[in-house]
mmCIF file of C-alpha atoms in Angstrom:
data_model
loop_
_atom_site.group_PDB
_atom_site.id
_atom_site.type_symbol
_atom_site.label_atom_id
_atom_site.label_comp_id
_atom_site.label_asym_id
_atom_site.label_seq_id
_atom_site.Cartn_x
_atom_site.Cartn_y
_atom_site.Cartn_z
ATOM 1 C CA LEU F 1 87.779 155.465 161.180
ATOM 2 C CA GLY F 2 86.260 152.591 163.211
ATOM 3 C CA THR F 3 83.765 151.639 160.439
ATOM 4 C CA ILE F 4 86.488 151.472 157.835
ATOM 5 C CA THR F 5 88.423 149.040 159.995
ATOM 6 C CA GLU F 6 85.305 146.884 160.528
ATOM 7 C CA LYS F 7 84.644 146.846 156.775
ATOM 8 C CA ASN F 8 88.260 145.890 156.142
ATOM 9 C CA ALA F 9 88.073 143.152 158.762
ATOM 10 C CA GLY F 10 84.885 141.764 157.157
ATOM 11 C CA SER F 11 86.437 141.863 153.714
ATOM 12 C CA ALA F 12 89.594 140.233 154.991
ATOM 13 C CA ALA F 13 87.563 137.404 156.558
ATOM 14 C CA ARG F 14 85.646 136.857 153.302
ATOM 15 C CA TYR F 15 88.894 136.835 151.327
ATOM 16 C CA GLU F 16 90.439 134.358 153.760
ATOM 17 C CA ASN F 17 87.429 132.046 153.325
ATOM 18 C CA GLU F 18 87.630 132.403 149.555
ATOM 19 C CA ILE F 19 91.379 131.665 149.590
ATOM 20 C CA ALA F 20 90.818 128.577 151.758
ATOM 21 C CA ARG F 21 88.133 127.279 149.348
ATOM 22 C CA MET F 22 90.390 127.910 146.363
ATOM 23 C CA GLU F 23 93.292 126.121 148.071
ATOM 24 C CA LEU F 24 91.049 123.100 148.650
ATOM 25 C CA LYS F 25 89.997 123.116 144.994
ATOM 26 C CA LEU F 26 93.595 123.476 143.868
ATOM 27 C CA ASN F 27 94.722 120.599 146.099
ATOM 28 C CA SER F 28 91.904 118.471 144.725
ATOM 29 C CA MET F 29 92.883 119.322 141.156
ATOM 30 C CA VAL F 30 96.548 118.550 141.839
ATOM 31 C CA ALA F 31 95.582 115.189 143.343
ATOM 32 C CA GLN F 32 93.392 114.444 140.315
ATOM 33 C CA GLN F 33 96.249 115.394 138.007
ATOM 34 C CA ASP F 34 98.612 113.095 139.910
ATOM 35 C CA ARG F 35 96.144 110.201 139.610
ATOM 36 C CA ALA F 36 95.785 110.853 135.883
ATOM 37 C CA LYS F 37 99.554 111.040 135.437
ATOM 38 C CA THR F 38 100.030 107.736 137.241
ATOM 39 C CA ALA F 39 97.364 106.052 135.138
ATOM 40 C CA VAL F 40 98.854 107.410 131.932
ATOM 41 C CA GLU F 41 102.323 106.270 132.956
ATOM 42 C CA ARG F 42 101.017 102.762 133.566
ATOM 43 C CA GLN F 43 99.358 102.739 130.185
ATOM 44 C CA ILE F 44 102.407 104.121 128.445
ATOM 45 C CA ALA F 45 104.528 101.444 130.083
ATOM 46 C CA GLY F 46 102.360 98.820 128.387
ATOM 47 C CA ILE F 47 102.638 100.604 125.073
ATOM 48 C CA ASP F 48 106.388 101.027 125.433
ATOM 49 C CA GLY F 49 106.766 97.359 126.322
ATOM 50 C CA LEU F 50 104.819 96.290 123.266
ATOM 51 C CA THR F 51 106.842 98.646 121.075
ATOM 52 C CA ALA F 52 110.085 97.150 122.382
ATOM 53 C CA LYS F 53 108.756 93.634 121.763
ATOM 54 C CA MET F 54 107.823 94.535 118.200
ATOM 55 C CA LYS F 55 111.276 96.008 117.469
ATOM 56 C CA SER F 56 112.996 92.954 118.905
ATOM 57 C CA ASN F 57 110.824 90.595 116.851
ATOM 58 C CA ASP F 58 111.492 92.616 113.695
ATOM 59 C CA ALA F 59 115.270 92.454 114.192
ATOM 60 C CA ALA F 60 115.255 88.702 114.845
ATOM 61 C CA THR F 61 113.026 88.052 111.844
ATOM 62 C CA GLU F 62 115.154 90.141 109.486
ATOM 63 C CA SER F 63 118.239 88.221 110.568
ATOM 64 C CA TYR F 64 116.488 84.884 109.996
ATOM 65 C CA ILE F 65 115.227 85.969 106.570
ATOM 66 C CA ARG F 66 118.718 87.132 105.508
ATOM 67 C CA ASN F 67 120.052 83.733 106.544
ATOM 68 C CA LEU F 68 117.424 81.868 104.512
ATOM 69 C CA LYS F 69 118.089 84.035 101.460
ATOM 70 C CA SER F 70 121.837 83.501 101.768
ATOM 71 C CA GLN F 71 121.147 79.754 101.641
ATOM 72 C CA GLY F 72 119.094 80.235 98.478
ATOM 73 C CA ASP F 73 115.825 79.251 100.154
ATOM 74 C CA GLU F 74 113.667 82.043 98.767
ATOM 75 C CA GLU F 75 110.380 80.225 99.390
ATOM 76 C CA SER F 76 111.115 79.765 103.096
ATOM 77 C CA ALA F 77 112.324 83.366 103.330
ATOM 78 C CA VAL F 78 109.089 84.697 101.855
ATOM 79 C CA ASN F 79 107.068 82.378 104.091
ATOM 80 C CA ALA F 80 108.980 83.540 107.198
ATOM 81 C CA LYS F 81 108.471 87.165 106.225
ATOM 82 C CA ARG F 82 104.749 86.576 105.705
ATOM 83 C CA LYS F 83 104.412 84.902 109.095
ATOM 84 C CA ALA F 84 106.373 87.702 110.764
ATOM 85 C CA THR F 85 104.210 90.322 109.061
ATOM 86 C CA THR F 86 101.068 88.531 110.261
ATOM 87 C CA GLU F 87 102.464 88.650 113.812
ATOM 88 C CA GLN F 88 103.380 92.303 113.317
ATOM 89 C CA LEU F 89 99.809 93.060 112.261
ATOM 90 C CA LYS F 90 98.493 91.338 115.378
ATOM 91 C CA ASN F 91 100.827 93.407 117.567
ATOM 92 C CA GLN F 92 99.888 96.612 115.771
ATOM 93 C CA GLU F 93 96.210 95.899 116.326
ATOM 94 C CA GLU F 94 96.935 95.372 120.023
ATOM 95 C CA MET F 95 98.896 98.632 120.017
ATOM 96 C CA TYR F 96 95.944 100.402 118.405
ATOM 97 C CA GLN F 97 93.639 99.142 121.164
ATOM 98 C CA ARG F 98 96.032 100.367 123.843
ATOM 99 C CA GLN F 99 96.404 103.740 122.115
ATOM 100 C CA GLU F 100 92.625 104.042 121.859
ATOM 101 C CA THR F 101 92.199 103.244 125.561
ATOM 102 C CA LEU F 102 94.837 105.819 126.408
ATOM 103 C CA LEU F 103 93.120 108.430 124.226
ATOM 104 C CA LYS F 104 89.842 107.923 126.088
ATOM 105 C CA GLN F 105 91.644 108.170 129.400
ATOM 106 C CA VAL F 106 93.448 111.360 128.397
ATOM 107 C CA ALA F 107 90.138 112.848 127.217
ATOM 108 C CA ARG F 108 88.571 112.119 130.610
ATOM 109 C CA GLU F 109 91.499 113.402 132.596
ATOM 110 C CA SER F 110 92.732 116.329 130.497
ATOM 111 C CA GLY F 111 89.864 117.211 128.190
ATOM 112 C CA TYR F 112 89.400 117.066 124.439
ATOM 113 C CA THR F 113 91.167 120.357 123.813
ATOM 114 C CA SER F 114 94.317 119.594 125.798
ATOM 115 C CA GLU F 115 97.697 119.203 124.173
ATOM 116 C CA ALA F 116 98.008 115.706 125.668
ATOM 117 C CA TYR F 117 94.758 114.680 123.965
ATOM 118 C CA GLN F 118 95.890 116.050 120.608
ATOM 119 C CA LYS F 119 99.227 114.230 120.842
ATOM 120 C CA GLN F 120 97.513 110.976 121.763
ATOM 121 C CA ARG F 121 94.989 111.384 118.941
ATOM 122 C CA ILE F 122 97.896 111.706 116.499
ATOM 123 C CA ALA F 123 99.528 108.593 117.984
ATOM 124 C CA LEU F 124 96.265 106.678 117.483
ATOM 125 C CA GLN F 125 95.991 107.849 113.879
ATOM 126 C CA ASP F 126 99.602 106.820 113.259
ATOM 127 C CA ALA F 127 98.849 103.378 114.701
ATOM 128 C CA GLY F 128 95.887 103.057 112.338
ATOM 129 C CA SER F 129 98.054 104.048 109.379
ATOM 130 C CA ALA F 130 100.671 101.465 110.366
ATOM 131 C CA ILE F 131 97.979 98.761 110.425
ATOM 132 C CA ASN F 132 96.804 99.703 106.936
ATOM 133 C CA GLU F 133 100.370 99.689 105.597
ATOM 134 C CA THR F 134 101.033 96.284 107.157
ATOM 135 C CA LYS F 135 97.851 94.862 105.615
ATOM 136 C CA GLN F 136 99.014 96.047 102.194
ATOM 137 C CA LYS F 137 102.465 94.569 102.814
ATOM 138 C CA LEU F 138 100.849 91.260 103.810
ATOM 139 C CA GLU F 139 98.812 91.154 100.596
ATOM 140 C CA LYS F 140 102.005 91.721 98.596
ATOM 141 C CA LEU F 141 103.803 88.985 100.551
ATOM 142 C CA ASN F 142 100.966 86.540 99.915
ATOM 143 C CA LYS F 143 101.436 87.124 96.174
ATOM 144 C CA GLU F 144 105.208 86.775 96.510
ATOM 145 C CA GLN F 145 104.739 83.504 98.356
ATOM 146 C CA GLU F 146 102.510 82.158 95.583
ATOM 147 C CA GLU F 147 105.208 83.077 93.060
ATOM 148 C CA ALA F 148 107.953 81.529 95.198
ATOM 149 C CA VAL F 149 105.983 78.283 95.460
ATOM 150 C CA LYS F 150 105.474 78.234 91.680
ATOM 151 C CA THR F 151 109.172 78.882 91.108
ATOM 152 C CA THR F 152 110.148 76.094 93.511
ATOM 153 C CA GLN F 153 107.725 73.693 91.839
ATOM 154 C CA THR F 154 109.088 74.621 88.416
ATOM 155 C CA ARG F 155 112.657 73.948 89.606
ATOM 156 C CA LYS F 156 111.645 70.579 91.027
ATOM 157 C CA LEU F 157 109.914 69.625 87.793
ATOM 158 C CA SER F 158 112.973 70.688 85.818
ATOM 159 C CA LYS F 159 115.205 68.550 88.034
ATOM 160 C CA LEU F 160 112.846 65.592 87.594
ATOM 161 C CA LYS F 161 112.961 65.974 83.808
ATOM 162 C CA VAL F 162 116.745 66.111 83.882
ATOM 163 C CA VAL F 163 116.830 62.949 86.002
ATOM 164 C CA GLU F 164 114.335 61.230 83.648
ATOM 165 C CA LEU F 165 116.356 62.221 80.597
ATOM 166 C CA ALA F 166 119.522 60.948 82.221
ATOM 167 C CA SER F 167 117.900 57.579 82.915
#
């Protein structure tokens, strides 16, 4: 009976040591997770701020373009839209860089197989798609601007001919 108690006491001591080591590891992992969460939150705040800026710019630009069109100034409207789209592309490229930085950070902190990594990878791919779509939109706007300039020049020439004929 005495040897069983000594064996149990030895086992209990080993288990206590093992539990203490595991608690230290767990505390370390929790602290690491907290640091990662804080870093991600800081990064997301930058991304969210840029997203809000982009939405605000888009709304203001659309209002300005509607105003120009209502005044019949199609050339200026197309030019304003082209400039706004160029700015949008710049912001999207900045967003892509921030998303890419965040993806690397999430990979370091959570691992490549984590759900957070997969979600961030999708966000990065979406940002890349948005850039490509904006580039295509910009090409189309450049063509529209060329046409608007031609149309304006044609109108001015027509007005000049009418003035010359009237003279």
